[in-house]
mmCIF file of C-alpha atoms in Angstrom:
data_model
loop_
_atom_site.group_PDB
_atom_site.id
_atom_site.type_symbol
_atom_site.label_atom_id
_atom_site.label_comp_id
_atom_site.label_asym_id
_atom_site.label_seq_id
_atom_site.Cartn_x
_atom_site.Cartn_y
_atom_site.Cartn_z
ATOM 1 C CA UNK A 138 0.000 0.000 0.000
ATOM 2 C CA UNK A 139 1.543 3.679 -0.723
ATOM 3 C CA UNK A 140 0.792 6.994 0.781
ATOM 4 C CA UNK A 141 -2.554 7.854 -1.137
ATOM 5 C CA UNK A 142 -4.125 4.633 -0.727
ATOM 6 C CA UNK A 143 -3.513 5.373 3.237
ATOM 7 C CA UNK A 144 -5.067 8.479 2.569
ATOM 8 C CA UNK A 145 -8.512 7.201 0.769
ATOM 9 C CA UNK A 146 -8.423 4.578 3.587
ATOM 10 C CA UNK A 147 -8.025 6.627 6.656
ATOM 11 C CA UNK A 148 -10.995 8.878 5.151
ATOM 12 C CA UNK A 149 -13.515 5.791 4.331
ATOM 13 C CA UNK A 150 -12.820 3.911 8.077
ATOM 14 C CA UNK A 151 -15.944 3.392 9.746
ATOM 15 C CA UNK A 152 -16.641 3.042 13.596
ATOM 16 C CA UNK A 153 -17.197 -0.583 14.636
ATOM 17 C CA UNK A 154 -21.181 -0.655 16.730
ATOM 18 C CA UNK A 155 -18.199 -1.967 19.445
ATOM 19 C CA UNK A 156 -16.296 0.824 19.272
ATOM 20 C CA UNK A 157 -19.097 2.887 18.932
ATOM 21 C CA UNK A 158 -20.685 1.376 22.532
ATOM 22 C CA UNK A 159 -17.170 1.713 24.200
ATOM 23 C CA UNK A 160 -17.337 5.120 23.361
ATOM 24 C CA UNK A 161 -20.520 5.679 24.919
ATOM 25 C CA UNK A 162 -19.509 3.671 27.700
ATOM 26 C CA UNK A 163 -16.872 6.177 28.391
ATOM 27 C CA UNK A 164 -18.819 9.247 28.057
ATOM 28 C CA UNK A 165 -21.118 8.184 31.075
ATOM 29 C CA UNK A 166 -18.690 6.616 33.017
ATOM 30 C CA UNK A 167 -16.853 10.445 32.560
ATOM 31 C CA UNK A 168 -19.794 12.385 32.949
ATOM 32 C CA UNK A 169 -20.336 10.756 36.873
ATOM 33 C CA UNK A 170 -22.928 13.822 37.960
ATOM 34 C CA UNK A 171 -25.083 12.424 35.056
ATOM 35 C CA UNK A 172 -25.345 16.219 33.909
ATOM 36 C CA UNK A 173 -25.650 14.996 30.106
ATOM 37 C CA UNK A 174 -22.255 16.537 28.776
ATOM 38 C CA UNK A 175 -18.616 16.512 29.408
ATOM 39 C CA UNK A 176 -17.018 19.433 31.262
ATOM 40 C CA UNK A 177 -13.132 20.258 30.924
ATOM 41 C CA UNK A 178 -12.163 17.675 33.203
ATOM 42 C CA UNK A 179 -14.333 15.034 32.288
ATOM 43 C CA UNK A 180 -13.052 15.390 28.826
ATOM 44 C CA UNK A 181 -9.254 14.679 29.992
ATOM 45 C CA UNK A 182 -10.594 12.059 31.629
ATOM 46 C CA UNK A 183 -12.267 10.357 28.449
ATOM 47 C CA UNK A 184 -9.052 10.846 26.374
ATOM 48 C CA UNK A 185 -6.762 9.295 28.800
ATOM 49 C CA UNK A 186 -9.330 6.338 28.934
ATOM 50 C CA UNK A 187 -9.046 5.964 25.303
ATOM 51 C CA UNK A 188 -6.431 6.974 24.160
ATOM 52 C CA UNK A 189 -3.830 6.442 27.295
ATOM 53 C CA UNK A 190 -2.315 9.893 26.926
ATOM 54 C CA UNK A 191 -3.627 13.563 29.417
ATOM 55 C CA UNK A 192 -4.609 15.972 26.380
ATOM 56 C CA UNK A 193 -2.305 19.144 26.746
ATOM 57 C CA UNK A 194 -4.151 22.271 27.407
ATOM 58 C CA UNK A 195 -4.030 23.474 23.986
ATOM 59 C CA UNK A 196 -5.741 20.603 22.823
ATOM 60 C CA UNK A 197 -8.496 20.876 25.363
ATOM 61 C CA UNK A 198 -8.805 24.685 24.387
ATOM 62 C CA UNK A 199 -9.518 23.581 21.070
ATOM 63 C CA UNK A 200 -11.987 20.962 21.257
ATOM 64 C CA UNK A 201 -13.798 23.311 24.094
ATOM 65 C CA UNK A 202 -13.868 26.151 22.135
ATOM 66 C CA UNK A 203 -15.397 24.167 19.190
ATOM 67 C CA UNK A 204 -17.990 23.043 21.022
ATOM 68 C CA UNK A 205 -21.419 24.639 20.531
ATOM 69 C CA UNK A 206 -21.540 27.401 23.102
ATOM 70 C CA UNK A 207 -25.260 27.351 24.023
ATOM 71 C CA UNK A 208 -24.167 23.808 26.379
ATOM 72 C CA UNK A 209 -22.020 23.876 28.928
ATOM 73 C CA UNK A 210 -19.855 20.833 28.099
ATOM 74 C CA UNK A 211 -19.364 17.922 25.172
ATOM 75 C CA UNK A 212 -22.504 16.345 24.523
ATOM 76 C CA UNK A 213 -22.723 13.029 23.486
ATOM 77 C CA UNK A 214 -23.165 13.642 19.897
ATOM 78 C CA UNK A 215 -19.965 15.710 19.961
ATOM 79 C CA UNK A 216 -17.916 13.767 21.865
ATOM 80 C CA UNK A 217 -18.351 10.901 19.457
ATOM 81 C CA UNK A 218 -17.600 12.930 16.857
ATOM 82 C CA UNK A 219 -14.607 14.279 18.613
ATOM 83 C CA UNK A 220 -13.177 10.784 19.415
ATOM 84 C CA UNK A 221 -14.247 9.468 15.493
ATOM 85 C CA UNK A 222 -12.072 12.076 14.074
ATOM 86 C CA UNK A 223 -9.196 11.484 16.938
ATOM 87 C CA UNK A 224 -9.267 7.812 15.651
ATOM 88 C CA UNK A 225 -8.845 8.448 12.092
ATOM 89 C CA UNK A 226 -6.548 10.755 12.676
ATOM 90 C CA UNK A 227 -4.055 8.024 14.885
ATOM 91 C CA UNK A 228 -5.042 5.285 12.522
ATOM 92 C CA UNK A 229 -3.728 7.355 9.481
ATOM 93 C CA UNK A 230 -0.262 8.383 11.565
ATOM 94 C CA UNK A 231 -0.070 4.634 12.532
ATOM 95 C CA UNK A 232 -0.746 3.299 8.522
ATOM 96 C CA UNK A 233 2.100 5.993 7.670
ATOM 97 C CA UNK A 234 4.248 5.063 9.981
ATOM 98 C CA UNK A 235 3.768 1.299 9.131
ATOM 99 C CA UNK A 236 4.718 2.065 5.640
ATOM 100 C CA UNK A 237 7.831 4.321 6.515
ATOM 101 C CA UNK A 238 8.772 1.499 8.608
ATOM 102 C CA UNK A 239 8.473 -1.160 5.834
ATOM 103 C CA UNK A 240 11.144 0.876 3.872
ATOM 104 C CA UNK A 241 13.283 1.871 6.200
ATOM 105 C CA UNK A 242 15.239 -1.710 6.200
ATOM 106 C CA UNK A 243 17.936 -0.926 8.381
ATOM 107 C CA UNK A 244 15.632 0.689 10.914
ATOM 108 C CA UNK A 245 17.583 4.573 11.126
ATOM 109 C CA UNK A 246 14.660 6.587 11.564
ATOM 110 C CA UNK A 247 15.131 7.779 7.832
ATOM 111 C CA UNK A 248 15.088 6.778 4.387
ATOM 112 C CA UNK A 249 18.377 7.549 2.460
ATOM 113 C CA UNK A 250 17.910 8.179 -1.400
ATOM 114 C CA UNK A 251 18.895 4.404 -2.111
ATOM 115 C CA UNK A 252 16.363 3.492 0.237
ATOM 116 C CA UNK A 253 14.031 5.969 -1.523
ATOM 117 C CA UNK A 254 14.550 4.467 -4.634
ATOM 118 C CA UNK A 255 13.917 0.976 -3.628
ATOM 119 C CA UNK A 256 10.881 2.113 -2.136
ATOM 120 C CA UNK A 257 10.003 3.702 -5.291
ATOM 121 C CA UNK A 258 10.883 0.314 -7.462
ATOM 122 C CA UNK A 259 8.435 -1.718 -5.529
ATOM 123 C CA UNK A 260 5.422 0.483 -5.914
ATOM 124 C CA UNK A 261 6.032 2.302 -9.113
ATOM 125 C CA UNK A 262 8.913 0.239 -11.152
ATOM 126 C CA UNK A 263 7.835 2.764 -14.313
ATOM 127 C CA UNK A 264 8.363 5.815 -12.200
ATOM 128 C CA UNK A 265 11.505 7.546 -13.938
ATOM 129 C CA UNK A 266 14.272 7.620 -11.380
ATOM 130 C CA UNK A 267 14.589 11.680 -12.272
ATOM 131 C CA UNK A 268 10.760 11.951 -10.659
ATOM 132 C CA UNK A 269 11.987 9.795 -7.841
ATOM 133 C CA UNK A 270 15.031 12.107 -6.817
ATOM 134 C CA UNK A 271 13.009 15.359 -7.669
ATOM 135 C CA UNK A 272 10.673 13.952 -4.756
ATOM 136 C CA UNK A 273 13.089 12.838 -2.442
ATOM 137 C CA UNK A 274 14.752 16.060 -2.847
ATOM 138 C CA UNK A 275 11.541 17.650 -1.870
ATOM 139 C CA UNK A 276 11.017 15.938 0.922
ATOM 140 C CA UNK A 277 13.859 16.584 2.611
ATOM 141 C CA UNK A 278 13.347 19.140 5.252
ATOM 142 C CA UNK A 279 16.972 19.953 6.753
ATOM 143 C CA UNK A 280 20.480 19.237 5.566
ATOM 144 C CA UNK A 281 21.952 16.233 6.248
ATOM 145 C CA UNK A 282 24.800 13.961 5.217
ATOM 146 C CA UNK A 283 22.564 12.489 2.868
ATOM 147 C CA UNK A 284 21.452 15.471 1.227
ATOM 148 C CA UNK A 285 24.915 16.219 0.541
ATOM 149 C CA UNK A 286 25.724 13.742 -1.163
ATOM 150 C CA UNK A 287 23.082 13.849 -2.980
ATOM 151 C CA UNK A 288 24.097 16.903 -4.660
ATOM 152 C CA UNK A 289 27.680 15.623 -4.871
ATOM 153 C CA UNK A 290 26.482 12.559 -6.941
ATOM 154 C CA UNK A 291 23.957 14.812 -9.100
#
């Protein structure tokens, strides 16, 4: 599988009636006054219990301040939402990462050009290796050894 295929993927997942009742499951064990909605804490709560992580205050700005402000918390329907989108969001990071990690054979943390090009090979043999270096090239964020010698050599 290569990047776009992750992409049309991560955008056509669909919430398993499972995942779906866990979900709810967590909103009302969060929401323990039974008040209907989420407040601040009650959120952090929720994302710790599914996703094992505290949100950062920024984060919990965000969502808050997205919220519709006639309510005075995350109501159910939100929170879902919130959670859905939080999901495809992590599976599409984990699907990249599983394909970075299926080309990065020697397990660096980054794909030379060689390993770029092998990459390439496997998922588009008729790509012309001038495409391939052009987006390597463009991918490259910061100078390092390998960039280097990747102008030497071209």
């Amino acid at each position: 599988m290569f990047f776009s295929e992750a992409v049309a993927r991560s955008r056509t997942w669909e919430t398993s009636p499972s995942e779906h009742r866990m979900w709810v499951k967590v909103f009302k064990a969060c929401d323990e006054d039974h008040k209907g909605y989420l407040s601040r804490e009650d959120f952090k709560v929720a994302v710790v219990m599914l996703f094992g992580y505290k949100p950062s205050k920024i984060e919990v700005d965000s969502v808050m301040s997205s919220i519709n402000p006639n309510t005075s918390g995350i109501l159910l329907e939100e929170f879902l939402n919130i959670v859905r989108k939080k999901k495809e969001a992590q599976r599409y990071r984990n699907e990249v990462r599983h394909i970075f990690t299926a080309f990065d054979t020697y397990y660096r943390g980054f794909l030379t050009l060689e390993d770029f090009k092998k990459a390439f090979r496997q998922v588009a043999p008729k790509l012309p290796e001038r495409t391939v270096l052009e987006v390597f090239r463009s991918t490259i964020h910061c100078t390092s050894p390998e960039e280097k010698l990747i102008s030497e050599k071209h």
